[in-house]
């Protein structure tokens, strides 16, 4: 595998290997959660590696490699399912059958990606967003718990959402 594009002066072979193993592991987790078949998930990961290697030169921020790879793996897994359905049932447009992802899979994958991006926010904003969206707390309760004015909580929620939106809309996280 050509990992030359992942190399920097400070990377050792062990660090590169560890990074690639983590990318592979995360891609497998994503594809397996969608396909639910180990060998087909491994096929999806391999197909994703080919896509990644072809487009690796378009990745500007190395620290987004894992998220980018997971998005590619997710799309590859869904495409594999669509191809499988098309082969076994005929063309979905002709048969009128549409493929629906297993309930909750896309949401779980997206939630994981959002959670990873949240870890890049400052600690207070991350904590406020966690209270708001993971614990479903009201702004007033968050303000009391964190001993902050409610206006500060609302502002941090707004800014945090804007930061996440910007991070998640990065075109280098999308395959194509």
Short mmCIF file of C-alpha atoms in Angstrom, two decimals:
data_model
loop_
_atom_site.label_atom_id
_atom_site.label_comp_id
_atom_site.label_asym_id
_atom_site.label_seq_id
_atom_site.Cartn_x
_atom_site.Cartn_y
_atom_site.Cartn_z
CA UNK A 1 0.00 0.00 0.00
CA UNK A 2 1.28 3.43 -0.87
CA UNK A 3 1.32 5.40 2.36
CA UNK A 4 3.78 7.98 1.13
CA UNK A 5 1.07 10.63 1.14
CA UNK A 6 0.46 9.97 4.83
CA UNK A 7 4.09 10.44 5.74
CA UNK A 8 5.50 13.46 7.43
CA UNK A 9 8.95 13.99 8.80
CA UNK A 10 7.79 13.17 12.32
CA UNK A 11 6.02 9.91 11.41
CA UNK A 12 7.72 6.66 12.18
CA UNK A 13 6.82 3.43 10.41
CA UNK A 14 5.12 2.26 13.62
CA UNK A 15 2.97 5.41 13.78
CA UNK A 16 1.95 5.00 10.14
CA UNK A 17 1.09 1.35 10.70
CA UNK A 18 -0.92 2.23 13.80
CA UNK A 19 -2.82 4.92 11.88
CA UNK A 20 -3.60 2.58 9.00
CA UNK A 21 -4.74 -0.15 11.40
CA UNK A 22 -7.04 2.32 13.16
CA UNK A 23 -8.46 3.46 9.81
CA UNK A 24 -9.05 -0.16 8.81
CA UNK A 25 -10.68 -0.98 12.16
CA UNK A 26 -13.02 2.03 12.01
CA UNK A 27 -13.96 1.25 8.41
CA UNK A 28 -14.73 -2.35 9.31
CA UNK A 29 -16.91 -1.32 12.26
CA UNK A 30 -18.91 1.00 10.02
CA UNK A 31 -19.33 -1.46 7.16
CA UNK A 32 -20.18 -4.36 9.44
CA UNK A 33 -22.83 -2.29 11.24
CA UNK A 34 -24.47 -1.72 7.85
CA UNK A 35 -23.97 -5.05 6.09
CA UNK A 36 -24.02 -7.43 9.09
CA UNK A 37 -21.89 -9.99 7.29
CA UNK A 38 -18.18 -10.23 8.10
CA UNK A 39 -16.90 -11.29 4.67
CA UNK A 40 -19.05 -8.76 2.80
CA UNK A 41 -17.99 -6.05 5.25
CA UNK A 42 -14.36 -6.92 4.57
CA UNK A 43 -15.08 -6.70 0.83
CA UNK A 44 -16.59 -3.25 1.37
CA UNK A 45 -13.51 -2.17 3.31
CA UNK A 46 -11.23 -3.38 0.53
CA UNK A 47 -13.30 -1.59 -2.10
CA UNK A 48 -13.16 1.54 0.08
CA UNK A 49 -9.35 1.29 0.35
CA UNK A 50 -9.14 1.39 -3.44
CA UNK A 51 -11.29 4.53 -3.52
CA UNK A 52 -9.24 6.12 -0.75
CA UNK A 53 -5.95 5.39 -2.46
CA UNK A 54 -7.25 6.89 -5.69
CA UNK A 55 -8.38 10.08 -3.98
CA UNK A 56 -5.86 10.36 -1.14
CA UNK A 57 -4.16 13.29 -2.81
CA UNK A 58 -7.39 15.31 -2.40
CA UNK A 59 -7.29 14.97 1.40
CA UNK A 60 -5.84 18.24 2.64
CA UNK A 61 -6.07 17.64 6.39
CA UNK A 62 -4.42 14.43 7.52
CA UNK A 63 -6.21 14.53 10.87
CA UNK A 64 -9.53 14.00 9.04
CA UNK A 65 -8.39 10.77 7.39
CA UNK A 66 -10.40 8.50 9.69
CA UNK A 67 -13.64 10.45 9.31
CA UNK A 68 -13.15 10.67 5.55
CA UNK A 69 -12.44 6.94 5.34
CA UNK A 70 -15.54 6.14 7.41
CA UNK A 71 -17.77 8.18 5.11
CA UNK A 72 -16.31 6.43 2.06
CA UNK A 73 -16.77 3.03 3.74
CA UNK A 74 -20.37 3.87 4.67
CA UNK A 75 -21.22 4.87 1.11
CA UNK A 76 -19.46 1.81 -0.28
CA UNK A 77 -21.40 -0.50 2.05
CA UNK A 78 -24.72 1.04 1.03
CA UNK A 79 -23.76 0.80 -2.63
CA UNK A 80 -22.88 -2.88 -2.17
CA UNK A 81 -26.30 -3.51 -0.64
CA UNK A 82 -27.98 -1.67 -3.50
CA UNK A 83 -26.04 -3.73 -6.06
CA UNK A 84 -26.97 -6.93 -4.25
CA UNK A 85 -30.64 -5.95 -4.23
CA UNK A 86 -30.50 -4.96 -7.89
CA UNK A 87 -28.97 -8.32 -8.85
CA UNK A 88 -31.38 -10.41 -6.80
CA UNK A 89 -34.57 -8.43 -7.49
CA UNK A 90 -33.81 -6.67 -10.72
CA UNK A 91 -33.40 -2.95 -11.22
CA UNK A 92 -35.06 -1.12 -8.28
CA UNK A 93 -36.46 1.53 -10.64
CA UNK A 94 -38.08 -1.15 -12.80
CA UNK A 95 -39.42 -3.25 -9.89
CA UNK A 96 -40.55 -0.28 -7.79
CA UNK A 97 -38.51 -1.57 -4.83
CA UNK A 98 -36.50 0.98 -2.94
CA UNK A 99 -33.72 0.15 -0.54
CA UNK A 100 -34.13 1.39 3.00
CA UNK A 101 -31.17 1.22 5.36
CA UNK A 102 -31.60 -0.86 8.50
CA UNK A 103 -33.32 1.25 11.11
CA UNK A 104 -30.97 3.54 12.95
CA UNK A 105 -27.73 2.63 11.16
CA UNK A 106 -27.25 5.94 9.39
CA UNK A 107 -28.13 7.81 12.56
CA UNK A 108 -25.60 5.82 14.61
CA UNK A 109 -22.85 6.38 12.05
CA UNK A 110 -23.62 10.09 11.87
CA UNK A 111 -23.86 10.34 15.67
CA UNK A 112 -20.39 8.78 15.96
CA UNK A 113 -18.95 11.19 13.41
CA UNK A 114 -20.55 14.15 15.21
CA UNK A 115 -19.26 12.92 18.56
CA UNK A 116 -15.72 12.67 17.16
CA UNK A 117 -15.96 16.22 15.84
CA UNK A 118 -17.36 17.44 19.17
CA UNK A 119 -14.15 16.28 20.81
CA UNK A 120 -12.36 19.01 18.87
CA UNK A 121 -14.43 21.76 20.49
CA UNK A 122 -13.37 23.59 23.63
CA UNK A 123 -14.26 21.72 26.82
CA UNK A 124 -17.12 23.97 28.01
CA UNK A 125 -18.84 24.04 24.63
CA UNK A 126 -18.48 20.28 24.30
CA UNK A 127 -19.97 19.81 27.76
CA UNK A 128 -22.89 22.14 27.03
CA UNK A 129 -23.68 20.41 23.73
CA UNK A 130 -23.46 17.02 25.43
CA UNK A 131 -25.94 18.12 28.10
CA UNK A 132 -28.23 19.64 25.47
CA UNK A 133 -28.26 16.92 22.82
CA UNK A 134 -27.16 13.71 24.52
CA UNK A 135 -28.88 14.22 27.88
CA UNK A 136 -31.73 16.31 26.45
CA UNK A 137 -31.38 18.95 29.16
CA UNK A 138 -33.08 22.33 28.94
CA UNK A 139 -30.92 25.45 28.58
CA UNK A 140 -32.02 26.68 32.01
CA UNK A 141 -30.95 23.40 33.65
CA UNK A 142 -27.59 23.49 31.87
CA UNK A 143 -27.03 27.06 33.05
CA UNK A 144 -27.78 26.08 36.64
CA UNK A 145 -25.60 22.98 36.53
CA UNK A 146 -22.63 24.84 35.03
CA UNK A 147 -23.22 28.03 37.04
CA UNK A 148 -23.42 30.15 33.88
CA UNK A 149 -25.92 32.77 32.72
CA UNK A 150 -28.57 31.30 30.43
CA UNK A 151 -27.55 33.73 27.67
CA UNK A 152 -24.01 32.33 27.77
CA UNK A 153 -25.35 28.80 27.47
CA UNK A 154 -27.54 29.75 24.50
CA UNK A 155 -24.65 31.55 22.81
CA UNK A 156 -22.30 28.59 23.32
CA UNK A 157 -24.92 26.20 21.94
CA UNK A 158 -25.34 28.39 18.88
CA UNK A 159 -21.58 28.82 18.31
CA UNK A 160 -20.94 25.13 18.97
CA UNK A 161 -23.57 24.10 16.43
CA UNK A 162 -22.07 26.50 13.89
CA UNK A 163 -18.58 25.09 14.51
CA UNK A 164 -19.85 21.51 14.13
CA UNK A 165 -21.76 22.43 10.99
CA UNK A 166 -18.59 23.91 9.51
CA UNK A 167 -16.51 20.86 10.47
CA UNK A 168 -19.08 18.42 9.10
CA UNK A 169 -19.60 20.30 5.86
CA UNK A 170 -15.90 20.03 5.00
CA UNK A 171 -15.85 18.74 1.40
CA UNK A 172 -12.85 16.55 2.22
CA UNK A 173 -14.99 14.45 4.55
CA UNK A 174 -17.23 13.55 1.62
CA UNK A 175 -16.27 10.87 -0.87
CA UNK A 176 -16.43 11.83 -4.58
#
